[in-house]
Amino acid sequence: MPTRTATARACSNIALIKYWGNRDEALRLPANPSISFNLRDLHTTTVVVFDPALAADELIIDGLVAASSARTRVGAFLDLIRATAPTGDGSVFARVTSDNNFPMGAGIASSASAFAALGVAATAALGLTNTEAQLSALARRGSGSASRSLPAGFVAWKDECAWSIAAPDHWDLVDVIGVVSTGEKKTGSTEGHALAGTSPLQVARVADAPRRFERCMSAIRTRDFDQLAAVIEQDALMMHGVMMTSDPPLMYWLPASLAIMHEVQSMRARGVPVAFTIDAGPNIHCICDAPVADIVATTIAELAGVARVLRSPVGGGAMLLTTWSAGILPAL
Ligand code: DP6
C-alpha cells in the first residue's frame, strides 16, 4: 500500500440535552437521547497519514506527543476503521496530527471534535466511502458526543448515529463560555458515564429524558427562548444532580461556576435571553441570542474567578479538507 493521507475538520459541540451514562458501555450507546449544536469557532483539524513504514500508531496533539492513554484510545478507534479496509490496508499504522484552534487547558472538551475529524480523515485516507450517518456512528465509538459533531447545525442523537434537526442559520444562538478553571479535570467523561448508574437519581433522570428531549426539540423548532432556557437549565442541573450523588460523587462546580449561574438567571429576569448549561467540568456555557452575546460576555468576564471568556455561534458539520495518495496527484 502506498502512503495515504487525508485531512478533516470538525467543530466541538455543546449539549443542550445532556448525554450521561451508557446503556452499552462498549458500543457507547447512550442511556438517554441528547441534543446539541456545533460550535463554529471551536474546531479540530486532523491529518492522518497511513504509512507502511510505521511500526506503531503515532499521535501528536497541538504539537506535543500525546500521552499513552490517548494513543491507546486512538489506536483502538483506528483498529475499527482498519477492520473494514480492503485486505492489505488493515495492518498499516498511522501518524495522526491533531490541532485544536481553541486554547489547550481551557477545559473545553476536545474529544467530540477530535474523534469526528479523525473518523472522517482516516476513512477518507483509506478510500472508504461512508454516509454521514455511518461516519456519525463511527465517531460515536471514539467518543459518544463526537457522533453529534458530524451533522451540521442543531443535532439530535438517540441510538447508533446523530442527525441534523436544523441548519446552523435556523436560530442565531451563541455559546459564551465562562472559563473558570484551566486545570485538568479530575474525572473524565468516560469514567463519569460508568458511574452514572451508581446514583439513585439516574433512573429518574433517564426516565424523564424523552420529555426534556421533546421540549427542547419544540423550543428549537419554534425558536422559543424561554422554553429553551427552562429545559436546558433543568437538564444540566439534573445531570449534575446525578454526578454529585454518584459513588464516588463527582463535584465539578467551583464558586465561580455558581456565581455565573446566578448572574445568568438574574440577567434573564431582567429580560436578557440567556441560559446556562454545564458539561463535566466547572466552566459555564451561557447560551444566548446573538444580539445579547456582547453584553453577556462582558458581564460574566467581570465576575471574580472567571479566567477568560470564549464564544462561538452555531457551526456546520464535519468536513474533509484534502485527500492524497503517494504517486497520485491531489485533485485541485
Ligand atoms: C457532559 O462524549 O465526552 O459533555 O463517550 O466517554 O468520550 P465519552 O464521553 P463524552 O461525554 C459527554 C458528556 C457531556 C454531555 C454531552 O456532551 O452530552
Short mmCIF file of N, CA and C in Angstrom, two decimals, residues 45-179:
data_model
loop_
_atom_site.label_atom_id
_atom_site.label_comp_id
_atom_site.label_asym_id
_atom_site.label_seq_id
_atom_site.Cartn_x
_atom_site.Cartn_y
_atom_site.Cartn_z
N THR A 45 -8.59 20.22 13.63
CA THR A 45 -8.16 19.84 12.28
C THR A 45 -7.19 18.67 12.42
N THR A 46 -7.46 17.59 11.72
CA THR A 46 -6.67 16.36 11.91
C THR A 46 -6.13 15.84 10.58
N VAL A 47 -4.83 15.56 10.57
CA VAL A 47 -4.18 14.96 9.40
C VAL A 47 -3.86 13.51 9.77
N VAL A 48 -4.28 12.58 8.92
CA VAL A 48 -3.97 11.16 9.14
C VAL A 48 -3.12 10.68 7.97
N VAL A 49 -1.98 10.07 8.31
CA VAL A 49 -1.10 9.50 7.27
C VAL A 49 -0.94 8.01 7.55
N PHE A 50 -1.50 7.16 6.71
CA PHE A 50 -1.25 5.71 6.81
C PHE A 50 0.05 5.44 6.07
N ASP A 51 1.05 4.93 6.82
CA ASP A 51 2.39 4.81 6.25
C ASP A 51 2.94 3.41 6.54
N PRO A 52 3.16 2.60 5.50
CA PRO A 52 3.64 1.22 5.72
C PRO A 52 4.97 1.18 6.48
N ALA A 53 5.70 2.31 6.53
CA ALA A 53 6.99 2.31 7.23
C ALA A 53 6.83 2.44 8.76
N LEU A 54 5.67 2.75 9.24
CA LEU A 54 5.48 2.94 10.69
C LEU A 54 5.37 1.60 11.42
N ALA A 55 5.96 1.56 12.64
CA ALA A 55 5.90 0.33 13.44
C ALA A 55 4.78 0.38 14.47
N ALA A 56 4.16 1.54 14.62
CA ALA A 56 3.05 1.71 15.58
C ALA A 56 2.31 2.98 15.21
N ASP A 57 1.10 3.14 15.74
CA ASP A 57 0.38 4.39 15.53
C ASP A 57 1.08 5.51 16.31
N GLU A 58 1.09 6.70 15.74
CA GLU A 58 1.68 7.87 16.41
C GLU A 58 0.61 8.94 16.54
N LEU A 59 0.67 9.70 17.64
CA LEU A 59 -0.35 10.72 17.87
C LEU A 59 0.29 12.00 18.41
N ILE A 60 0.05 13.09 17.70
CA ILE A 60 0.55 14.40 18.13
C ILE A 60 -0.65 15.32 18.28
N ILE A 61 -0.83 15.87 19.47
CA ILE A 61 -1.96 16.78 19.71
C ILE A 61 -1.40 18.15 20.05
N ASP A 62 -1.82 19.15 19.29
CA ASP A 62 -1.36 20.52 19.49
C ASP A 62 0.16 20.60 19.61
N GLY A 63 0.83 19.87 18.73
CA GLY A 63 2.29 19.94 18.64
C GLY A 63 3.05 19.08 19.63
N LEU A 64 2.34 18.37 20.52
CA LEU A 64 3.04 17.56 21.52
C LEU A 64 2.69 16.08 21.35
N VAL A 65 3.68 15.21 21.61
CA VAL A 65 3.41 13.77 21.58
C VAL A 65 2.40 13.47 22.68
N ALA A 66 1.30 12.79 22.29
CA ALA A 66 0.20 12.58 23.24
C ALA A 66 0.54 11.51 24.27
N ALA A 67 -0.16 11.57 25.40
CA ALA A 67 0.01 10.57 26.47
C ALA A 67 -0.38 9.19 25.95
N SER A 68 0.17 8.13 26.59
CA SER A 68 -0.08 6.79 26.06
C SER A 68 -1.56 6.41 26.16
N SER A 69 -2.28 6.96 27.15
CA SER A 69 -3.71 6.62 27.26
C SER A 69 -4.46 7.14 26.03
N ALA A 70 -4.11 8.34 25.57
CA ALA A 70 -4.76 8.91 24.38
C ALA A 70 -4.38 8.09 23.14
N ARG A 71 -3.11 7.67 23.09
CA ARG A 71 -2.65 6.87 21.94
C ARG A 71 -3.40 5.53 21.88
N THR A 72 -3.61 4.92 23.05
CA THR A 72 -4.33 3.65 23.10
C THR A 72 -5.76 3.83 22.60
N ARG A 73 -6.39 4.93 23.05
CA ARG A 73 -7.79 5.17 22.66
C ARG A 73 -7.89 5.42 21.14
N VAL A 74 -6.96 6.19 20.61
CA VAL A 74 -6.96 6.48 19.17
C VAL A 74 -6.61 5.21 18.38
N GLY A 75 -5.67 4.43 18.89
CA GLY A 75 -5.29 3.18 18.22
C GLY A 75 -6.47 2.22 18.13
N ALA A 76 -7.24 2.11 19.21
CA ALA A 76 -8.42 1.22 19.22
C ALA A 76 -9.46 1.72 18.22
N PHE A 77 -9.58 3.04 18.10
CA PHE A 77 -10.53 3.63 17.15
C PHE A 77 -10.07 3.35 15.71
N LEU A 78 -8.76 3.53 15.47
CA LEU A 78 -8.23 3.25 14.12
C LEU A 78 -8.39 1.77 13.77
N ASP A 79 -8.30 0.89 14.79
CA ASP A 79 -8.48 -0.55 14.53
C ASP A 79 -9.88 -0.82 13.96
N LEU A 80 -10.89 -0.09 14.48
CA LEU A 80 -12.26 -0.28 13.97
C LEU A 80 -12.31 0.05 12.48
N ILE A 81 -11.59 1.10 12.10
CA ILE A 81 -11.59 1.53 10.69
C ILE A 81 -10.77 0.56 9.85
N ARG A 82 -9.59 0.17 10.39
CA ARG A 82 -8.73 -0.77 9.64
C ARG A 82 -9.45 -2.09 9.38
N ALA A 83 -10.31 -2.49 10.35
CA ALA A 83 -11.01 -3.76 10.20
C ALA A 83 -11.97 -3.76 9.01
N THR A 84 -12.37 -2.57 8.56
CA THR A 84 -13.29 -2.51 7.42
C THR A 84 -12.56 -2.21 6.10
N ALA A 85 -11.23 -2.03 6.19
CA ALA A 85 -10.46 -1.66 5.00
C ALA A 85 -10.20 -2.89 4.13
N PRO A 86 -9.98 -2.67 2.81
CA PRO A 86 -9.66 -3.80 1.93
C PRO A 86 -8.41 -4.54 2.44
N THR A 87 -8.33 -5.82 2.16
CA THR A 87 -7.19 -6.62 2.62
C THR A 87 -5.88 -5.93 2.25
N GLY A 88 -4.96 -5.94 3.18
CA GLY A 88 -3.66 -5.32 2.90
C GLY A 88 -3.56 -3.96 3.57
N ASP A 89 -4.69 -3.20 3.61
CA ASP A 89 -4.66 -1.89 4.24
C ASP A 89 -4.91 -2.01 5.74
N GLY A 90 -5.41 -3.17 6.15
CA GLY A 90 -5.87 -3.33 7.52
C GLY A 90 -4.77 -3.40 8.55
N SER A 91 -3.51 -3.52 8.11
CA SER A 91 -2.44 -3.67 9.09
C SER A 91 -1.49 -2.47 9.09
N VAL A 92 -1.82 -1.44 8.36
CA VAL A 92 -0.90 -0.29 8.24
C VAL A 92 -1.17 0.72 9.36
N PHE A 93 -0.09 1.14 10.02
CA PHE A 93 -0.23 2.10 11.12
C PHE A 93 -0.32 3.53 10.58
N ALA A 94 -0.75 4.42 11.47
CA ALA A 94 -0.98 5.80 11.03
C ALA A 94 -0.29 6.81 11.94
N ARG A 95 0.09 7.94 11.34
CA ARG A 95 0.55 9.11 12.10
C ARG A 95 -0.62 10.09 12.11
N VAL A 96 -1.10 10.41 13.32
CA VAL A 96 -2.25 11.31 13.47
C VAL A 96 -1.78 12.61 14.08
N THR A 97 -2.02 13.71 13.39
CA THR A 97 -1.63 15.03 13.91
C THR A 97 -2.90 15.84 14.06
N SER A 98 -3.21 16.22 15.30
CA SER A 98 -4.49 16.84 15.59
C SER A 98 -4.26 18.22 16.23
N ASP A 99 -4.89 19.24 15.66
CA ASP A 99 -4.71 20.60 16.19
C ASP A 99 -6.05 21.23 16.54
N ASN A 100 -6.15 21.70 17.77
CA ASN A 100 -7.35 22.41 18.22
C ASN A 100 -7.11 23.91 18.04
N ASN A 101 -8.12 24.64 17.56
CA ASN A 101 -7.92 26.09 17.43
C ASN A 101 -8.30 26.81 18.73
N PHE A 102 -8.81 26.03 19.71
CA PHE A 102 -9.14 26.65 20.98
C PHE A 102 -8.04 26.35 21.98
N PRO A 103 -7.85 27.22 22.99
CA PRO A 103 -6.68 27.07 23.85
C PRO A 103 -6.67 25.76 24.62
N MET A 104 -5.50 25.12 24.61
CA MET A 104 -5.31 23.90 25.39
C MET A 104 -5.50 24.24 26.86
N GLY A 105 -6.03 23.33 27.62
CA GLY A 105 -6.14 23.54 29.05
C GLY A 105 -7.22 24.53 29.43
N ALA A 106 -8.08 24.94 28.46
CA ALA A 106 -9.17 25.85 28.81
C ALA A 106 -10.36 25.05 29.36
N GLY A 107 -10.20 23.73 29.44
CA GLY A 107 -11.27 22.92 29.98
C GLY A 107 -12.40 22.72 28.99
N ILE A 108 -12.13 23.01 27.71
CA ILE A 108 -13.15 22.78 26.69
C ILE A 108 -12.91 21.39 26.10
N ALA A 109 -13.95 20.55 26.15
CA ALA A 109 -13.78 19.17 25.70
C ALA A 109 -13.40 19.13 24.23
N SER A 110 -12.39 18.35 23.92
CA SER A 110 -11.98 18.24 22.53
C SER A 110 -12.26 16.86 21.95
N SER A 111 -12.78 15.92 22.78
CA SER A 111 -12.95 14.57 22.26
C SER A 111 -14.02 14.52 21.16
N ALA A 112 -15.03 15.39 21.23
CA ALA A 112 -16.09 15.38 20.22
C ALA A 112 -15.52 15.78 18.86
N SER A 113 -14.87 16.95 18.81
CA SER A 113 -14.32 17.41 17.54
C SER A 113 -13.18 16.49 17.09
N ALA A 114 -12.41 15.97 18.05
CA ALA A 114 -11.25 15.13 17.71
C ALA A 114 -11.68 13.84 17.03
N PHE A 115 -12.62 13.09 17.61
CA PHE A 115 -12.99 11.81 17.01
C PHE A 115 -13.83 11.99 15.75
N ALA A 116 -14.57 13.10 15.66
CA ALA A 116 -15.31 13.36 14.42
C ALA A 116 -14.33 13.61 13.28
N ALA A 117 -13.34 14.48 13.52
CA ALA A 117 -12.36 14.79 12.47
C ALA A 117 -11.51 13.56 12.13
N LEU A 118 -11.12 12.81 13.16
CA LEU A 118 -10.29 11.62 12.94
C LEU A 118 -11.02 10.58 12.10
N GLY A 119 -12.30 10.35 12.40
CA GLY A 119 -13.08 9.36 11.65
C GLY A 119 -13.19 9.74 10.18
N VAL A 120 -13.46 11.02 9.91
CA VAL A 120 -13.60 11.48 8.53
C VAL A 120 -12.26 11.36 7.80
N ALA A 121 -11.17 11.80 8.44
CA ALA A 121 -9.87 11.77 7.79
C ALA A 121 -9.38 10.34 7.56
N ALA A 122 -9.50 9.49 8.58
CA ALA A 122 -8.94 8.13 8.47
C ALA A 122 -9.69 7.31 7.43
N THR A 123 -11.03 7.42 7.39
CA THR A 123 -11.78 6.64 6.39
C THR A 123 -11.46 7.15 4.98
N ALA A 124 -11.35 8.48 4.83
CA ALA A 124 -11.05 9.05 3.50
C ALA A 124 -9.66 8.62 3.05
N ALA A 125 -8.70 8.63 3.98
CA ALA A 125 -7.34 8.24 3.61
C ALA A 125 -7.31 6.81 3.08
N LEU A 126 -8.13 5.94 3.65
CA LEU A 126 -8.15 4.54 3.21
C LEU A 126 -9.08 4.33 2.02
N GLY A 127 -9.68 5.41 1.54
CA GLY A 127 -10.55 5.31 0.36
C GLY A 127 -11.90 4.68 0.66
N LEU A 128 -12.30 4.68 1.96
CA LEU A 128 -13.60 4.09 2.32
C LEU A 128 -14.68 5.14 2.16
N THR A 129 -15.75 4.78 1.49
CA THR A 129 -16.82 5.77 1.35
C THR A 129 -17.92 5.46 2.36
N ASN A 130 -18.30 6.49 3.08
CA ASN A 130 -19.30 6.33 4.13
C ASN A 130 -20.31 7.45 4.04
N THR A 131 -21.53 7.17 4.44
CA THR A 131 -22.55 8.22 4.53
C THR A 131 -22.30 9.01 5.81
N GLU A 132 -22.97 10.17 5.92
CA GLU A 132 -22.86 10.96 7.15
C GLU A 132 -23.29 10.14 8.36
N ALA A 133 -24.37 9.36 8.19
CA ALA A 133 -24.88 8.54 9.30
C ALA A 133 -23.83 7.50 9.72
N GLN A 134 -23.17 6.88 8.74
CA GLN A 134 -22.14 5.89 9.07
C GLN A 134 -20.95 6.54 9.76
N LEU A 135 -20.57 7.74 9.31
CA LEU A 135 -19.44 8.44 9.94
C LEU A 135 -19.81 8.88 11.35
N SER A 136 -21.07 9.27 11.56
CA SER A 136 -21.52 9.65 12.90
C SER A 136 -21.47 8.44 13.84
N ALA A 137 -21.94 7.29 13.33
CA ALA A 137 -21.91 6.06 14.15
C ALA A 137 -20.47 5.66 14.46
N LEU A 138 -19.58 5.85 13.49
CA LEU A 138 -18.17 5.54 13.72
C LEU A 138 -17.58 6.47 14.79
N ALA A 139 -17.80 7.77 14.64
CA ALA A 139 -17.25 8.75 15.60
C ALA A 139 -17.74 8.44 17.02
N ARG A 140 -18.99 7.97 17.11
CA ARG A 140 -19.57 7.61 18.42
C ARG A 140 -18.73 6.58 19.16
N ARG A 141 -18.10 5.64 18.41
CA ARG A 141 -17.30 4.60 19.04
C ARG A 141 -16.04 5.18 19.69
N GLY A 142 -15.60 6.37 19.19
CA GLY A 142 -14.43 7.03 19.78
C GLY A 142 -14.82 7.87 20.99
N SER A 143 -15.91 8.61 20.85
CA SER A 143 -16.44 9.44 21.94
C SER A 143 -17.92 9.67 21.62
N GLY A 144 -18.78 9.38 22.58
CA GLY A 144 -20.22 9.47 22.32
C GLY A 144 -20.62 10.81 21.71
N SER A 145 -20.16 11.90 22.33
CA SER A 145 -20.58 13.22 21.87
C SER A 145 -20.03 13.54 20.47
N ALA A 146 -19.00 12.80 20.03
CA ALA A 146 -18.43 13.03 18.68
C ALA A 146 -19.45 12.69 17.60
N SER A 147 -20.38 11.78 17.91
CA SER A 147 -21.41 11.44 16.90
C SER A 147 -22.18 12.69 16.50
N ARG A 148 -22.30 13.65 17.45
CA ARG A 148 -23.10 14.87 17.19
C ARG A 148 -22.30 15.94 16.45
N SER A 149 -20.98 15.74 16.27
CA SER A 149 -20.18 16.73 15.55
C SER A 149 -20.12 16.45 14.05
N LEU A 150 -20.72 15.33 13.61
CA LEU A 150 -20.74 15.05 12.17
C LEU A 150 -21.78 15.86 11.42
N PRO A 151 -23.06 15.78 11.84
CA PRO A 151 -24.09 16.55 11.10
C PRO A 151 -23.98 18.05 11.42
N ALA A 152 -24.57 18.88 10.55
CA ALA A 152 -24.45 20.33 10.70
C ALA A 152 -25.50 20.92 11.66
N GLY A 153 -25.14 22.04 12.26
CA GLY A 153 -26.10 22.88 12.98
C GLY A 153 -26.58 22.29 14.29
N PHE A 154 -27.91 22.22 14.42
CA PHE A 154 -28.54 21.66 15.62
C PHE A 154 -28.73 20.17 15.37
N VAL A 155 -28.34 19.35 16.35
CA VAL A 155 -28.20 17.91 16.10
C VAL A 155 -28.82 17.11 17.25
N ALA A 156 -29.48 16.00 16.89
CA ALA A 156 -30.03 15.09 17.90
C ALA A 156 -29.38 13.72 17.76
N TRP A 157 -29.32 13.01 18.89
CA TRP A 157 -28.72 11.68 18.91
C TRP A 157 -29.47 10.80 19.90
N LYS A 158 -29.91 9.61 19.41
CA LYS A 158 -30.61 8.66 20.29
C LYS A 158 -29.95 7.29 20.31
N ASP A 159 -29.61 6.78 19.11
CA ASP A 159 -29.13 5.40 19.03
C ASP A 159 -27.77 5.33 18.35
N GLU A 160 -27.72 4.67 17.18
CA GLU A 160 -26.41 4.49 16.52
C GLU A 160 -25.78 5.81 16.07
N CYS A 161 -26.59 6.67 15.45
CA CYS A 161 -25.99 7.87 14.87
C CYS A 161 -26.85 9.10 15.14
N ALA A 162 -26.21 10.27 15.00
CA ALA A 162 -26.89 11.54 15.21
C ALA A 162 -27.36 12.09 13.88
N TRP A 163 -28.31 13.01 13.92
CA TRP A 163 -28.81 13.62 12.69
C TRP A 163 -29.10 15.10 12.93
N SER A 164 -29.04 15.87 11.83
CA SER A 164 -29.28 17.31 11.93
C SER A 164 -30.78 17.58 12.05
N ILE A 165 -31.17 18.40 13.05
CA ILE A 165 -32.59 18.74 13.19
C ILE A 165 -32.87 20.15 12.67
N ALA A 166 -31.82 20.96 12.50
CA ALA A 166 -31.98 22.30 11.93
C ALA A 166 -30.61 22.80 11.46
N ALA A 167 -30.63 23.58 10.38
CA ALA A 167 -29.38 24.12 9.82
C ALA A 167 -28.78 25.16 10.76
N PRO A 168 -27.48 25.46 10.60
CA PRO A 168 -26.83 26.44 11.50
C PRO A 168 -27.55 27.79 11.54
N ASP A 169 -28.09 28.22 10.39
CA ASP A 169 -28.72 29.55 10.36
C ASP A 169 -30.18 29.55 10.80
N HIS A 170 -30.65 28.41 11.29
CA HIS A 170 -32.05 28.33 11.74
C HIS A 170 -32.32 29.28 12.92
N TRP A 171 -31.31 29.38 13.82
CA TRP A 171 -31.50 30.21 15.02
C TRP A 171 -30.13 30.76 15.38
N ASP A 172 -30.04 32.08 15.47
CA ASP A 172 -28.75 32.74 15.69
C ASP A 172 -28.40 32.74 17.18
N LEU A 173 -28.04 31.56 17.68
CA LEU A 173 -27.65 31.45 19.09
C LEU A 173 -26.13 31.53 19.20
N VAL A 174 -25.65 31.95 20.37
CA VAL A 174 -24.21 32.00 20.63
C VAL A 174 -23.95 31.29 21.96
N ASP A 175 -22.85 30.54 22.02
CA ASP A 175 -22.39 29.96 23.29
C ASP A 175 -21.26 30.86 23.81
N VAL A 176 -21.53 31.54 24.94
CA VAL A 176 -20.50 32.38 25.58
C VAL A 176 -20.00 31.56 26.78
N ILE A 177 -18.73 31.16 26.72
CA ILE A 177 -18.22 30.21 27.72
C ILE A 177 -17.40 30.94 28.78
N GLY A 178 -17.85 30.85 30.01
CA GLY A 178 -17.08 31.41 31.12
C GLY A 178 -16.10 30.35 31.60
N VAL A 179 -14.82 30.56 31.31
CA VAL A 179 -13.79 29.59 31.70
C VAL A 179 -13.33 29.95 33.12
#
